Short mmCIF file of N, CA and C in Angstrom, two decimals:
data_model
loop_
_atom_site.label_atom_id
_atom_site.label_comp_id
_atom_site.label_asym_id
_atom_site.label_seq_id
_atom_site.Cartn_x
_atom_site.Cartn_y
_atom_site.Cartn_z
N MET A 22 194.19 214.04 32.29
CA MET A 22 194.14 214.54 30.92
C MET A 22 193.72 216.01 30.89
N ILE A 23 192.67 216.36 31.63
CA ILE A 23 192.21 217.75 31.66
C ILE A 23 193.30 218.64 32.26
N GLY A 24 193.93 218.14 33.32
CA GLY A 24 194.99 218.91 33.96
C GLY A 24 196.15 219.16 33.02
N SER A 25 196.50 218.16 32.22
CA SER A 25 197.62 218.36 31.28
C SER A 25 197.26 219.36 30.18
N LEU A 26 196.00 219.34 29.73
CA LEU A 26 195.57 220.33 28.74
C LEU A 26 195.64 221.74 29.30
N PHE A 27 195.21 221.90 30.56
CA PHE A 27 195.27 223.22 31.17
C PHE A 27 196.70 223.72 31.26
N TYR A 28 197.63 222.82 31.59
CA TYR A 28 199.01 223.26 31.74
C TYR A 28 199.70 223.47 30.40
N GLU A 29 199.29 222.74 29.37
CA GLU A 29 199.89 222.92 28.04
C GLU A 29 199.53 224.28 27.45
N PHE A 30 198.27 224.64 27.54
CA PHE A 30 197.83 225.91 26.97
C PHE A 30 198.01 227.07 27.93
N GLY A 31 198.16 226.79 29.18
CA GLY A 31 198.34 227.84 30.16
C GLY A 31 197.07 228.66 30.32
N PRO A 32 197.22 229.91 30.68
CA PRO A 32 196.05 230.75 30.90
C PRO A 32 195.31 231.08 29.61
N TRP A 33 195.91 230.80 28.47
CA TRP A 33 195.29 231.15 27.19
C TRP A 33 194.09 230.27 26.86
N ASN A 34 193.98 229.10 27.49
CA ASN A 34 192.80 228.27 27.21
C ASN A 34 191.52 228.99 27.61
N TRP A 35 191.55 229.76 28.69
CA TRP A 35 190.36 230.52 29.11
C TRP A 35 190.07 231.65 28.13
N MET A 36 191.13 232.26 27.64
CA MET A 36 190.93 233.34 26.65
C MET A 36 190.30 232.78 25.37
N VAL A 37 190.80 231.63 24.92
CA VAL A 37 190.25 231.01 23.71
C VAL A 37 188.80 230.61 23.95
N LEU A 38 188.51 230.02 25.09
CA LEU A 38 187.13 229.63 25.41
C LEU A 38 186.22 230.86 25.44
N GLY A 39 186.70 231.93 26.06
CA GLY A 39 185.91 233.16 26.12
C GLY A 39 185.63 233.72 24.74
N LEU A 40 186.63 233.74 23.88
CA LEU A 40 186.44 234.26 22.52
C LEU A 40 185.50 233.36 21.72
N ILE A 41 185.61 232.05 21.89
CA ILE A 41 184.70 231.13 21.19
C ILE A 41 183.26 231.39 21.64
N LEU A 42 183.05 231.57 22.93
CA LEU A 42 181.70 231.84 23.43
C LEU A 42 181.16 233.18 22.92
N LEU A 43 182.02 234.18 22.83
CA LEU A 43 181.58 235.47 22.30
C LEU A 43 181.23 235.38 20.82
N VAL A 44 181.99 234.61 20.06
CA VAL A 44 181.68 234.42 18.64
C VAL A 44 180.38 233.64 18.50
N LEU A 45 180.18 232.62 19.35
CA LEU A 45 178.91 231.88 19.32
C LEU A 45 177.73 232.78 19.65
N GLU A 46 177.93 233.73 20.54
CA GLU A 46 176.86 234.67 20.87
C GLU A 46 176.49 235.52 19.66
N ILE A 47 177.47 235.86 18.85
CA ILE A 47 177.20 236.64 17.64
C ILE A 47 176.46 235.78 16.62
N ILE A 48 176.87 234.52 16.48
CA ILE A 48 176.26 233.63 15.49
C ILE A 48 174.86 233.20 15.92
N VAL A 49 174.72 232.83 17.19
CA VAL A 49 173.44 232.36 17.73
C VAL A 49 173.07 233.29 18.89
N PRO A 50 172.49 234.46 18.58
CA PRO A 50 172.22 235.42 19.65
C PRO A 50 171.18 234.91 20.64
N GLY A 51 171.40 235.18 21.88
CA GLY A 51 170.46 234.82 22.92
C GLY A 51 170.82 235.52 24.22
N VAL A 52 171.88 236.28 24.21
CA VAL A 52 172.37 237.04 25.36
C VAL A 52 172.59 236.13 26.56
N PHE A 53 173.12 234.95 26.31
CA PHE A 53 173.42 234.06 27.42
C PHE A 53 174.90 233.69 27.39
N MET A 54 175.39 233.29 26.23
CA MET A 54 176.80 232.90 26.13
C MET A 54 177.72 234.10 26.33
N LEU A 55 177.18 235.29 26.13
CA LEU A 55 177.95 236.51 26.34
C LEU A 55 178.49 236.57 27.77
N TRP A 56 177.64 236.30 28.73
CA TRP A 56 178.04 236.42 30.13
C TRP A 56 179.01 235.32 30.54
N ILE A 57 178.83 234.12 30.00
CA ILE A 57 179.76 233.03 30.30
C ILE A 57 181.10 233.31 29.62
N GLY A 58 181.05 233.88 28.40
CA GLY A 58 182.29 234.25 27.72
C GLY A 58 183.06 235.32 28.47
N ILE A 59 182.34 236.28 29.03
CA ILE A 59 182.99 237.31 29.84
C ILE A 59 183.65 236.69 31.07
N ALA A 60 182.96 235.73 31.69
CA ALA A 60 183.54 235.04 32.85
C ALA A 60 184.81 234.29 32.45
N ALA A 61 184.80 233.65 31.30
CA ALA A 61 186.00 232.93 30.84
C ALA A 61 187.15 233.89 30.58
N LEU A 62 186.85 235.04 29.99
CA LEU A 62 187.91 236.04 29.76
C LEU A 62 188.46 236.57 31.08
N LEU A 63 187.58 236.75 32.07
CA LEU A 63 188.06 237.20 33.39
C LEU A 63 188.96 236.15 34.05
N ILE A 64 188.59 234.88 33.92
CA ILE A 64 189.42 233.81 34.48
C ILE A 64 190.76 233.77 33.74
N GLY A 65 190.74 233.98 32.42
CA GLY A 65 191.99 234.03 31.67
C GLY A 65 192.89 235.16 32.12
N THR A 66 192.31 236.33 32.35
CA THR A 66 193.08 237.47 32.84
C THR A 66 193.63 237.19 34.23
N LEU A 67 192.80 236.60 35.07
CA LEU A 67 193.25 236.24 36.42
C LEU A 67 194.34 235.18 36.37
N SER A 68 194.21 234.25 35.45
CA SER A 68 195.21 233.19 35.31
C SER A 68 196.56 233.74 34.86
N LEU A 69 196.53 234.78 34.03
CA LEU A 69 197.81 235.40 33.63
C LEU A 69 198.56 235.93 34.84
N GLN A 70 197.81 236.43 35.83
CA GLN A 70 198.43 236.99 37.03
C GLN A 70 198.85 235.92 38.03
N LEU A 71 198.05 234.85 38.13
CA LEU A 71 198.26 233.85 39.18
C LEU A 71 198.84 232.53 38.68
N TRP A 72 199.33 232.48 37.46
CA TRP A 72 199.71 231.19 36.87
C TRP A 72 200.80 230.48 37.67
N GLY A 73 201.72 231.16 38.21
CA GLY A 73 202.81 230.52 38.94
C GLY A 73 202.44 230.11 40.36
N SER A 74 201.31 230.53 40.86
CA SER A 74 200.91 230.23 42.23
C SER A 74 200.57 228.75 42.36
N GLY A 75 200.90 228.20 43.50
CA GLY A 75 200.65 226.78 43.75
C GLY A 75 199.18 226.47 43.96
N PHE A 76 198.41 227.42 44.46
CA PHE A 76 197.00 227.16 44.74
C PHE A 76 196.11 227.30 43.51
N TRP A 77 196.62 227.85 42.40
CA TRP A 77 195.80 228.13 41.22
C TRP A 77 195.78 226.89 40.30
N THR A 78 195.23 225.81 40.82
CA THR A 78 195.13 224.56 40.06
C THR A 78 193.94 224.63 39.11
N TRP A 79 193.85 223.65 38.21
CA TRP A 79 192.75 223.67 37.25
C TRP A 79 191.41 223.49 37.95
N GLN A 80 191.39 222.76 39.09
CA GLN A 80 190.14 222.59 39.82
C GLN A 80 189.66 223.92 40.40
N VAL A 81 190.59 224.69 40.95
CA VAL A 81 190.24 226.00 41.50
C VAL A 81 189.77 226.92 40.37
N GLN A 82 190.42 226.86 39.24
CA GLN A 82 190.03 227.69 38.10
C GLN A 82 188.60 227.37 37.65
N VAL A 83 188.27 226.09 37.59
CA VAL A 83 186.93 225.70 37.16
C VAL A 83 185.88 226.16 38.17
N VAL A 84 186.17 226.03 39.45
CA VAL A 84 185.21 226.46 40.48
C VAL A 84 185.02 227.98 40.42
N VAL A 85 186.11 228.72 40.28
CA VAL A 85 186.01 230.18 40.18
C VAL A 85 185.27 230.57 38.89
N PHE A 86 185.53 229.83 37.79
CA PHE A 86 184.83 230.09 36.53
C PHE A 86 183.33 229.87 36.70
N LEU A 87 182.93 228.79 37.35
CA LEU A 87 181.50 228.54 37.57
C LEU A 87 180.87 229.65 38.41
N ALA A 88 181.57 230.06 39.45
CA ALA A 88 181.03 231.14 40.30
C ALA A 88 180.94 232.45 39.52
N LEU A 89 181.96 232.76 38.74
CA LEU A 89 181.93 233.99 37.94
C LEU A 89 180.86 233.92 36.85
N SER A 90 180.64 232.74 36.29
CA SER A 90 179.59 232.58 35.27
C SER A 90 178.23 232.87 35.86
N LEU A 91 177.97 232.32 37.04
CA LEU A 91 176.69 232.58 37.71
C LEU A 91 176.54 234.06 38.05
N ALA A 92 177.61 234.65 38.58
CA ALA A 92 177.54 236.06 38.96
C ALA A 92 177.36 236.95 37.73
N SER A 93 178.09 236.68 36.65
CA SER A 93 177.96 237.53 35.47
C SER A 93 176.60 237.32 34.80
N ALA A 94 176.05 236.11 34.82
CA ALA A 94 174.71 235.88 34.27
C ALA A 94 173.67 236.63 35.09
N TYR A 95 173.83 236.65 36.40
CA TYR A 95 172.90 237.39 37.27
C TYR A 95 172.98 238.89 36.98
N VAL A 96 174.19 239.41 36.93
CA VAL A 96 174.37 240.84 36.65
C VAL A 96 173.85 241.16 35.26
N GLY A 97 174.10 240.29 34.30
CA GLY A 97 173.63 240.52 32.94
C GLY A 97 172.11 240.57 32.84
N THR A 98 171.42 239.66 33.54
CA THR A 98 169.96 239.70 33.50
C THR A 98 169.43 240.96 34.18
N ARG A 99 170.09 241.41 35.21
CA ARG A 99 169.68 242.67 35.86
C ARG A 99 169.85 243.85 34.90
N ILE A 100 170.94 243.86 34.16
CA ILE A 100 171.18 244.94 33.20
C ILE A 100 170.14 244.91 32.09
N VAL A 101 169.86 243.74 31.56
CA VAL A 101 168.90 243.62 30.47
C VAL A 101 167.50 244.01 30.94
N ARG A 102 167.12 243.59 32.12
CA ARG A 102 165.79 243.94 32.64
C ARG A 102 165.65 245.43 32.90
N SER A 103 166.73 246.07 33.34
CA SER A 103 166.64 247.51 33.62
C SER A 103 166.50 248.31 32.32
N ARG A 104 166.94 247.76 31.22
CA ARG A 104 166.84 248.46 29.93
C ARG A 104 165.52 248.21 29.24
N ASN A 105 164.71 247.30 29.74
CA ASN A 105 163.40 247.01 29.15
C ASN A 105 162.35 247.94 29.75
N GLY A 106 162.63 249.21 29.72
CA GLY A 106 161.72 250.20 30.30
C GLY A 106 160.67 250.63 29.30
N GLU A 107 160.44 251.92 29.27
CA GLU A 107 159.43 252.50 28.40
C GLU A 107 159.82 252.34 26.94
N THR A 108 158.81 252.18 26.11
CA THR A 108 159.02 252.06 24.68
C THR A 108 158.06 253.01 23.97
N ASP A 109 158.38 253.36 22.74
CA ASP A 109 157.50 254.26 22.00
C ASP A 109 156.28 253.52 21.44
N GLN A 110 156.28 252.19 21.49
CA GLN A 110 155.14 251.39 21.03
C GLN A 110 154.82 250.32 22.06
N PRO A 111 154.19 250.68 23.17
CA PRO A 111 153.96 249.71 24.24
C PRO A 111 152.99 248.58 23.86
N LEU A 112 152.17 248.77 22.84
CA LEU A 112 151.19 247.74 22.46
C LEU A 112 151.64 246.95 21.24
N LEU A 113 152.91 247.01 20.89
CA LEU A 113 153.40 246.41 19.65
C LEU A 113 153.05 244.92 19.53
N ASN A 114 153.31 244.14 20.52
CA ASN A 114 153.05 242.71 20.46
C ASN A 114 151.80 242.31 21.23
N ARG A 115 150.89 243.23 21.43
CA ARG A 115 149.65 242.96 22.17
C ARG A 115 148.48 243.37 21.27
N ARG A 116 148.19 242.52 20.28
CA ARG A 116 147.18 242.86 19.28
C ARG A 116 145.82 243.10 19.89
N GLY A 117 145.43 242.30 20.87
CA GLY A 117 144.12 242.47 21.48
C GLY A 117 143.98 243.84 22.13
N ASP A 118 145.01 244.28 22.83
CA ASP A 118 144.96 245.60 23.47
C ASP A 118 144.92 246.72 22.45
N GLN A 119 145.47 246.50 21.26
CA GLN A 119 145.41 247.51 20.20
C GLN A 119 143.97 247.73 19.72
N MET A 120 143.11 246.74 19.92
CA MET A 120 141.74 246.82 19.43
C MET A 120 140.80 247.55 20.38
N ILE A 121 141.22 247.78 21.61
CA ILE A 121 140.36 248.43 22.61
C ILE A 121 139.97 249.82 22.12
N GLY A 122 138.65 250.08 22.18
CA GLY A 122 138.12 251.37 21.75
C GLY A 122 137.58 251.35 20.33
N ARG A 123 137.94 250.35 19.55
CA ARG A 123 137.44 250.27 18.18
C ARG A 123 136.02 249.74 18.16
N THR A 124 135.27 250.11 17.15
CA THR A 124 133.91 249.61 17.00
C THR A 124 133.85 248.68 15.79
N ALA A 125 132.91 247.75 15.86
CA ALA A 125 132.74 246.78 14.78
C ALA A 125 131.30 246.30 14.77
N ILE A 126 130.94 245.57 13.75
CA ILE A 126 129.61 244.98 13.63
C ILE A 126 129.76 243.48 13.80
N LEU A 127 128.87 242.88 14.58
CA LEU A 127 128.96 241.45 14.85
C LEU A 127 128.81 240.64 13.57
N SER A 128 129.75 239.72 13.35
CA SER A 128 129.68 238.81 12.21
C SER A 128 128.85 237.59 12.56
N GLU A 129 128.91 237.19 13.83
CA GLU A 129 128.11 236.09 14.36
C GLU A 129 127.44 236.62 15.62
N PRO A 130 126.25 236.16 15.92
CA PRO A 130 125.57 236.68 17.11
C PRO A 130 126.30 236.27 18.39
N ILE A 131 126.13 237.07 19.41
CA ILE A 131 126.66 236.69 20.72
C ILE A 131 125.57 235.89 21.41
N ARG A 132 125.83 234.61 21.61
CA ARG A 132 124.89 233.73 22.30
C ARG A 132 125.61 233.11 23.47
N GLU A 133 124.95 233.11 24.60
CA GLU A 133 125.53 232.58 25.83
C GLU A 133 126.89 233.23 26.11
N GLY A 134 126.99 234.52 25.76
CA GLY A 134 128.19 235.28 26.08
C GLY A 134 129.31 235.21 25.07
N ARG A 135 129.14 234.44 23.96
CA ARG A 135 130.23 234.29 22.99
C ARG A 135 129.74 234.58 21.58
N GLY A 136 130.59 235.24 20.78
CA GLY A 136 130.28 235.55 19.40
C GLY A 136 131.55 235.89 18.65
N ARG A 137 131.41 236.54 17.47
CA ARG A 137 132.58 236.90 16.66
C ARG A 137 132.35 238.24 15.97
N ILE A 138 133.46 239.00 15.83
CA ILE A 138 133.46 240.22 15.04
C ILE A 138 134.65 240.17 14.10
N GLN A 139 134.61 240.97 13.06
CA GLN A 139 135.75 241.07 12.16
C GLN A 139 136.32 242.48 12.27
N LEU A 140 137.61 242.53 12.61
CA LEU A 140 138.36 243.79 12.66
C LEU A 140 139.54 243.64 11.73
N GLY A 141 139.58 244.45 10.70
CA GLY A 141 140.65 244.32 9.71
C GLY A 141 140.47 243.01 8.97
N ASP A 142 141.54 242.22 8.93
CA ASP A 142 141.47 240.93 8.25
C ASP A 142 141.35 239.76 9.22
N THR A 143 141.04 240.04 10.48
CA THR A 143 140.98 239.00 11.50
C THR A 143 139.58 238.86 12.05
N LEU A 144 139.15 237.62 12.21
CA LEU A 144 137.88 237.31 12.85
C LEU A 144 138.18 237.01 14.31
N TRP A 145 137.66 237.84 15.21
CA TRP A 145 137.96 237.75 16.63
C TRP A 145 136.80 237.10 17.38
N ARG A 146 137.12 236.28 18.37
CA ARG A 146 136.11 235.79 19.30
C ARG A 146 135.86 236.89 20.31
N VAL A 147 134.60 237.07 20.65
CA VAL A 147 134.25 238.13 21.60
C VAL A 147 133.35 237.56 22.68
N SER A 148 133.36 238.24 23.81
CA SER A 148 132.43 237.92 24.89
C SER A 148 131.70 239.19 25.28
N GLY A 149 130.47 239.03 25.67
CA GLY A 149 129.66 240.18 26.06
C GLY A 149 128.20 239.77 26.17
N PRO A 150 127.32 240.75 26.30
CA PRO A 150 125.89 240.43 26.41
C PRO A 150 125.37 239.87 25.08
N ASP A 151 124.35 239.03 25.17
CA ASP A 151 123.77 238.44 23.96
C ASP A 151 123.26 239.54 23.03
N LEU A 152 123.71 239.48 21.76
CA LEU A 152 123.34 240.47 20.74
C LEU A 152 123.15 239.76 19.40
N PRO A 153 122.31 240.31 18.53
CA PRO A 153 122.10 239.68 17.22
C PRO A 153 123.21 240.05 16.22
N VAL A 154 123.26 239.31 15.09
CA VAL A 154 124.18 239.63 14.01
C VAL A 154 123.88 241.05 13.52
N GLY A 155 124.92 241.81 13.22
CA GLY A 155 124.74 243.16 12.71
C GLY A 155 124.71 244.22 13.80
N ALA A 156 124.71 243.82 15.07
CA ALA A 156 124.73 244.80 16.16
C ALA A 156 126.10 245.49 16.20
N ARG A 157 126.08 246.77 16.47
CA ARG A 157 127.32 247.54 16.55
C ARG A 157 127.85 247.44 17.98
N VAL A 158 129.15 247.07 18.11
CA VAL A 158 129.76 246.89 19.43
C VAL A 158 131.08 247.65 19.50
N ARG A 159 131.50 247.94 20.73
CA ARG A 159 132.78 248.60 20.99
C ARG A 159 133.63 247.63 21.82
N VAL A 160 134.87 247.50 21.46
CA VAL A 160 135.80 246.63 22.20
C VAL A 160 136.21 247.35 23.48
N THR A 161 136.02 246.68 24.62
CA THR A 161 136.34 247.30 25.91
C THR A 161 137.50 246.61 26.63
N GLY A 162 137.91 245.45 26.14
CA GLY A 162 139.00 244.74 26.81
C GLY A 162 139.49 243.58 25.98
N ALA A 163 140.61 243.02 26.40
CA ALA A 163 141.20 241.87 25.72
C ALA A 163 141.71 240.90 26.77
N SER A 164 141.67 239.61 26.45
CA SER A 164 142.20 238.61 27.39
C SER A 164 143.72 238.70 27.40
N GLU A 165 144.33 238.13 28.41
CA GLU A 165 145.79 238.16 28.54
C GLU A 165 146.47 237.49 27.35
N THR A 166 145.85 236.48 26.79
CA THR A 166 146.45 235.74 25.68
C THR A 166 146.03 236.27 24.33
N ASP A 167 145.27 237.35 24.28
CA ASP A 167 144.78 237.96 23.04
C ASP A 167 143.92 237.02 22.21
N LEU A 168 143.30 236.04 22.86
CA LEU A 168 142.45 235.12 22.13
C LEU A 168 141.00 235.58 22.08
N GLU A 169 140.63 236.48 22.98
CA GLU A 169 139.23 236.90 23.03
C GLU A 169 139.14 238.37 23.45
N LEU A 170 138.21 239.08 22.81
CA LEU A 170 137.96 240.47 23.14
C LEU A 170 136.66 240.58 23.93
N THR A 171 136.57 241.58 24.78
CA THR A 171 135.33 241.88 25.50
C THR A 171 134.67 243.06 24.81
N VAL A 172 133.35 242.95 24.57
CA VAL A 172 132.64 244.01 23.86
C VAL A 172 131.39 244.42 24.62
N GLU A 173 130.90 245.62 24.27
CA GLU A 173 129.62 246.11 24.80
C GLU A 173 128.88 246.77 23.63
N PRO A 174 127.56 246.79 23.68
CA PRO A 174 126.83 247.41 22.58
C PRO A 174 127.06 248.92 22.53
N VAL A 175 127.12 249.47 21.31
CA VAL A 175 127.34 250.90 21.12
C VAL A 175 126.01 251.62 21.20
N GLU A 176 124.98 251.07 20.59
CA GLU A 176 123.65 251.68 20.60
C GLU A 176 122.68 250.64 21.12
N PRO A 177 121.61 251.07 21.71
CA PRO A 177 120.65 250.12 22.27
C PRO A 177 120.09 249.17 21.22
N VAL A 178 119.98 247.91 21.62
CA VAL A 178 119.43 246.89 20.73
C VAL A 178 117.94 246.83 20.90
N GLU A 179 117.19 246.75 19.82
CA GLU A 179 115.73 246.73 19.87
C GLU A 179 115.19 245.32 19.94
#
């Protein structure tokens, strides 16, 4: 059945598949179907050239399509990664790192190394030396997950 479908549509089945995948990439972006769609278009172009050959069976076409899909996905990820270089806002999605250097007053005391401060409209968990409520602190670091800030006292505590 699959073989008869391939022969009925000829090399155009790969072109149609490639175009469908490219349209799906536009509708549901994820930069994944793009590379498979490109592979399908390449197989369609190759099929136009090799359609009369005896060795260009549907099984060979599928195997070459799978290999080209893997190769184009690999090349595509390399291209995308190389473009993820410098940005004008390196801290955009790293809220904790944006807070480094700011000063605040403790909303809750730091006891056993843990407390809370308010910066803007957010109440942050902090770690640092034990300090009372109202102590002025400076943010010196942020955890990898932005769940906790590291602080140190700004002025000596009495």
